[in-house]
Amino acid sequence: MAVPTKEQLRYADRVARVWVRRYRVSPMAGRVVGYLLVCEPAWQSIDELAAALQASRSAAALAVKDLAAIGVLQRERAAGERVDRVRVTIDESRGFDPAPYREVADFAREGMRLLDDQSPERRQQLEEMASLGDFLAERLPRLLAEWRELHRTTDGNPL
């Protein structure tokens, strides 16, 4: 089992702070993401993660379970092994799904209907929410397609 370097552990802690703030995961889940991004080998068992991050096995297992539930980890078991191994698999399209923005626009318009008899100032916030939701729902898929085209490898496959 590889012993993590101080730099890898500092990196894992930095990533954890961002993931806790941005994605509302536990600090341990954030540390798991950070460590898996830079550890070697990239595939780690729960016991290896716990040892590397100086945490309990149950804390590592819960972090892996939570991260797997949100689609950040891939889990595999090699033939003949008795343990699963995990690695980070962050889909580049994460955050580009237009559905949540359409939903925001829809409920903003529903709220505007409830305020039909109110002043334009009272309706302004909902109008801006609907407008921004529509804008993002329309633009994000195009932006992702543009990024993918920009980052095509020489063999024609996206990175």
mmCIF file of C-alpha atoms in Angstrom:
data_model
loop_
_atom_site.group_PDB
_atom_site.id
_atom_site.type_symbol
_atom_site.label_atom_id
_atom_site.label_comp_id
_atom_site.label_asym_id
_atom_site.label_seq_id
_atom_site.Cartn_x
_atom_site.Cartn_y
_atom_site.Cartn_z
ATOM 1 C CA MET A 1 0.000 0.000 0.000
ATOM 2 C CA ALA A 2 1.423 3.375 -1.009
ATOM 3 C CA VAL A 3 1.935 5.951 1.709
ATOM 4 C CA PRO A 4 0.528 9.336 0.712
ATOM 5 C CA THR A 5 2.881 12.273 0.567
ATOM 6 C CA LYS A 6 2.333 15.401 2.631
ATOM 7 C CA GLU A 7 1.603 17.250 -0.599
ATOM 8 C CA GLN A 8 -1.089 14.728 -1.560
ATOM 9 C CA LEU A 9 -2.724 15.061 1.863
ATOM 10 C CA ARG A 10 -2.590 18.875 1.733
ATOM 11 C CA TYR A 11 -4.138 18.709 -1.733
ATOM 12 C CA ALA A 12 -6.884 16.389 -0.457
ATOM 13 C CA ASP A 13 -7.639 18.838 2.350
ATOM 14 C CA ARG A 14 -7.794 21.779 -0.076
ATOM 15 C CA VAL A 15 -10.124 19.891 -2.393
ATOM 16 C CA ALA A 16 -12.245 18.934 0.627
ATOM 17 C CA ARG A 17 -12.735 22.576 1.615
ATOM 18 C CA VAL A 18 -13.973 23.393 -1.895
ATOM 19 C CA TRP A 19 -16.251 20.346 -2.118
ATOM 20 C CA VAL A 20 -17.745 20.982 1.331
ATOM 21 C CA ARG A 21 -18.553 24.560 0.378
ATOM 22 C CA ARG A 22 -19.647 23.988 -3.236
ATOM 23 C CA TYR A 23 -21.249 20.555 -3.184
ATOM 24 C CA ARG A 24 -22.306 20.225 0.468
ATOM 25 C CA VAL A 25 -20.505 16.923 0.987
ATOM 26 C CA SER A 26 -18.864 15.869 4.232
ATOM 27 C CA PRO A 27 -15.228 16.877 4.777
ATOM 28 C CA MET A 28 -14.265 13.209 4.548
ATOM 29 C CA ALA A 29 -16.019 12.847 1.181
ATOM 30 C CA GLY A 30 -14.157 15.903 -0.061
ATOM 31 C CA ARG A 31 -10.855 14.470 1.158
ATOM 32 C CA VAL A 32 -11.612 11.181 -0.618
ATOM 33 C CA VAL A 33 -12.211 13.045 -3.890
ATOM 34 C CA GLY A 34 -9.035 15.056 -3.478
ATOM 35 C CA TYR A 35 -6.911 12.048 -2.619
ATOM 36 C CA LEU A 36 -8.316 9.900 -5.419
ATOM 37 C CA LEU A 37 -7.491 12.628 -7.927
ATOM 38 C CA VAL A 38 -3.758 12.404 -7.135
ATOM 39 C CA CYS A 39 -3.040 9.008 -5.565
ATOM 40 C CA GLU A 40 -1.249 6.144 -7.269
ATOM 41 C CA PRO A 41 -2.768 3.815 -8.157
ATOM 42 C CA ALA A 42 -5.950 5.690 -9.031
ATOM 43 C CA TRP A 43 -8.079 2.736 -7.855
ATOM 44 C CA GLN A 44 -8.229 2.414 -4.048
ATOM 45 C CA SER A 45 -10.107 0.175 -1.619
ATOM 46 C CA ILE A 46 -12.010 1.620 1.317
ATOM 47 C CA ASP A 47 -9.348 0.236 3.672
ATOM 48 C CA GLU A 48 -6.608 1.905 1.617
ATOM 49 C CA LEU A 49 -8.480 5.210 1.637
ATOM 50 C CA ALA A 50 -9.025 5.028 5.391
ATOM 51 C CA ALA A 51 -5.345 4.292 6.022
ATOM 52 C CA ALA A 52 -4.094 6.976 3.643
ATOM 53 C CA LEU A 53 -6.415 9.649 5.027
ATOM 54 C CA GLN A 54 -5.914 8.541 8.648
ATOM 55 C CA ALA A 55 -9.622 8.018 9.122
ATOM 56 C CA SER A 56 -11.839 5.221 10.337
ATOM 57 C CA ARG A 57 -13.005 2.588 7.910
ATOM 58 C CA SER A 58 -16.619 3.553 8.587
ATOM 59 C CA ALA A 59 -15.924 7.215 7.735
ATOM 60 C CA ALA A 60 -14.238 6.201 4.479
ATOM 61 C CA ALA A 61 -17.050 3.769 3.635
ATOM 62 C CA LEU A 62 -19.719 6.409 4.253
ATOM 63 C CA ALA A 63 -17.824 8.939 2.132
ATOM 64 C CA VAL A 64 -17.524 6.411 -0.704
ATOM 65 C CA LYS A 65 -21.222 5.574 -0.437
ATOM 66 C CA ASP A 66 -22.204 9.258 -0.562
ATOM 67 C CA LEU A 67 -19.900 10.010 -3.488
ATOM 68 C CA ALA A 68 -21.081 6.959 -5.414
ATOM 69 C CA ALA A 69 -24.689 8.094 -4.887
ATOM 70 C CA ILE A 70 -23.990 11.420 -6.596
ATOM 71 C CA GLY A 71 -22.106 9.776 -9.449
ATOM 72 C CA VAL A 72 -18.597 10.936 -8.631
ATOM 73 C CA LEU A 73 -17.048 7.515 -8.092
ATOM 74 C CA GLN A 74 -16.761 4.393 -10.168
ATOM 75 C CA ARG A 75 -16.679 1.109 -8.262
ATOM 76 C CA GLU A 76 -15.109 -2.121 -9.534
ATOM 77 C CA ARG A 77 -14.077 -5.484 -8.203
ATOM 78 C CA ALA A 78 -11.349 -7.426 -9.982
ATOM 79 C CA ALA A 79 -11.790 -11.149 -10.507
ATOM 80 C CA GLY A 80 -10.625 -13.015 -7.436
ATOM 81 C CA GLU A 81 -10.636 -9.961 -5.153
ATOM 82 C CA ARG A 82 -12.915 -9.639 -2.170
ATOM 83 C CA VAL A 83 -12.961 -5.850 -2.014
ATOM 84 C CA ASP A 84 -14.296 -3.121 -4.225
ATOM 85 C CA ARG A 85 -11.960 -0.454 -5.490
ATOM 86 C CA VAL A 86 -13.077 3.052 -6.372
ATOM 87 C CA ARG A 87 -11.793 5.925 -8.432
ATOM 88 C CA VAL A 88 -13.033 9.400 -9.254
ATOM 89 C CA THR A 89 -15.022 9.682 -12.472
ATOM 90 C CA ILE A 90 -16.224 13.226 -12.853
ATOM 91 C CA ASP A 91 -18.222 13.615 -16.046
ATOM 92 C CA GLU A 92 -17.253 16.789 -17.895
ATOM 93 C CA SER A 93 -20.924 17.474 -18.611
ATOM 94 C CA ARG A 94 -21.747 17.689 -14.890
ATOM 95 C CA GLY A 95 -23.376 21.048 -14.299
ATOM 96 C CA PHE A 96 -24.388 21.473 -17.929
ATOM 97 C CA ASP A 97 -27.766 19.724 -17.639
ATOM 98 C CA PRO A 98 -30.393 22.251 -18.730
ATOM 99 C CA ALA A 99 -33.236 20.540 -16.818
ATOM 100 C CA PRO A 100 -32.705 22.285 -13.448
ATOM 101 C CA TYR A 101 -32.616 25.679 -15.166
ATOM 102 C CA ARG A 102 -35.820 24.932 -17.064
ATOM 103 C CA GLU A 103 -37.369 23.944 -13.752
ATOM 104 C CA VAL A 104 -36.306 27.246 -12.157
ATOM 105 C CA ALA A 105 -37.745 29.169 -15.104
ATOM 106 C CA ASP A 106 -41.001 27.219 -14.890
ATOM 107 C CA PHE A 107 -41.551 27.799 -11.191
ATOM 108 C CA ALA A 108 -40.595 31.462 -11.578
ATOM 109 C CA ARG A 109 -43.281 31.855 -14.257
ATOM 110 C CA GLU A 110 -45.765 30.076 -11.998
ATOM 111 C CA GLY A 111 -44.939 32.557 -9.248
ATOM 112 C CA MET A 112 -45.364 35.449 -11.661
ATOM 113 C CA ARG A 113 -48.905 34.242 -12.396
ATOM 114 C CA LEU A 114 -49.635 34.448 -8.689
ATOM 115 C CA LEU A 115 -48.469 38.065 -8.787
ATOM 116 C CA ASP A 116 -50.437 39.123 -11.887
ATOM 117 C CA ASP A 117 -52.104 41.934 -9.985
ATOM 118 C CA GLN A 118 -48.893 43.162 -8.334
ATOM 119 C CA SER A 119 -46.527 45.933 -9.352
ATOM 120 C CA PRO A 120 -43.731 45.332 -11.858
ATOM 121 C CA GLU A 121 -41.239 45.887 -9.030
ATOM 122 C CA ARG A 122 -42.826 43.047 -7.049
ATOM 123 C CA ARG A 123 -42.631 40.715 -10.076
ATOM 124 C CA GLN A 124 -39.084 41.721 -11.113
ATOM 125 C CA GLN A 125 -37.198 39.071 -9.162
ATOM 126 C CA LEU A 126 -39.326 36.252 -10.599
ATOM 127 C CA GLU A 127 -39.041 37.681 -14.110
ATOM 128 C CA GLU A 128 -35.255 37.736 -13.810
ATOM 129 C CA MET A 129 -35.225 34.155 -12.468
ATOM 130 C CA ALA A 130 -37.322 32.978 -15.417
ATOM 131 C CA SER A 131 -35.150 34.870 -17.888
ATOM 132 C CA LEU A 132 -31.882 33.535 -16.443
ATOM 133 C CA GLY A 133 -33.260 29.988 -16.254
ATOM 134 C CA ASP A 134 -34.322 30.119 -19.910
ATOM 135 C CA PHE A 135 -30.978 31.624 -20.927
ATOM 136 C CA LEU A 136 -28.915 28.954 -19.145
ATOM 137 C CA ALA A 137 -31.132 26.081 -20.301
ATOM 138 C CA GLU A 138 -30.642 27.210 -23.878
ATOM 139 C CA ARG A 139 -26.932 28.071 -23.711
ATOM 140 C CA LEU A 140 -25.348 25.395 -21.496
ATOM 141 C CA PRO A 141 -25.757 22.479 -23.942
ATOM 142 C CA ARG A 142 -24.275 24.634 -26.715
ATOM 143 C CA LEU A 143 -21.399 25.694 -24.477
ATOM 144 C CA LEU A 144 -20.615 22.079 -23.594
ATOM 145 C CA ALA A 145 -20.720 21.091 -27.262
ATOM 146 C CA GLU A 146 -18.354 23.951 -28.075
ATOM 147 C CA TRP A 147 -15.946 22.865 -25.314
ATOM 148 C CA ARG A 148 -16.020 19.256 -26.519
ATOM 149 C CA GLU A 149 -15.274 20.354 -30.070
ATOM 150 C CA LEU A 150 -12.401 22.522 -28.862
ATOM 151 C CA HIS A 151 -10.891 19.660 -26.871
ATOM 152 C CA ARG A 152 -11.119 16.838 -29.399
ATOM 153 C CA THR A 153 -8.048 14.659 -29.578
ATOM 154 C CA THR A 154 -6.321 13.900 -32.849
ATOM 155 C CA ASP A 155 -8.209 10.609 -33.188
ATOM 156 C CA GLY A 156 -11.534 12.422 -33.133
ATOM 157 C CA ASN A 157 -12.652 11.368 -29.657
ATOM 158 C CA PRO A 158 -13.481 13.900 -26.974
ATOM 159 C CA LEU A 159 -11.180 13.932 -23.987
#
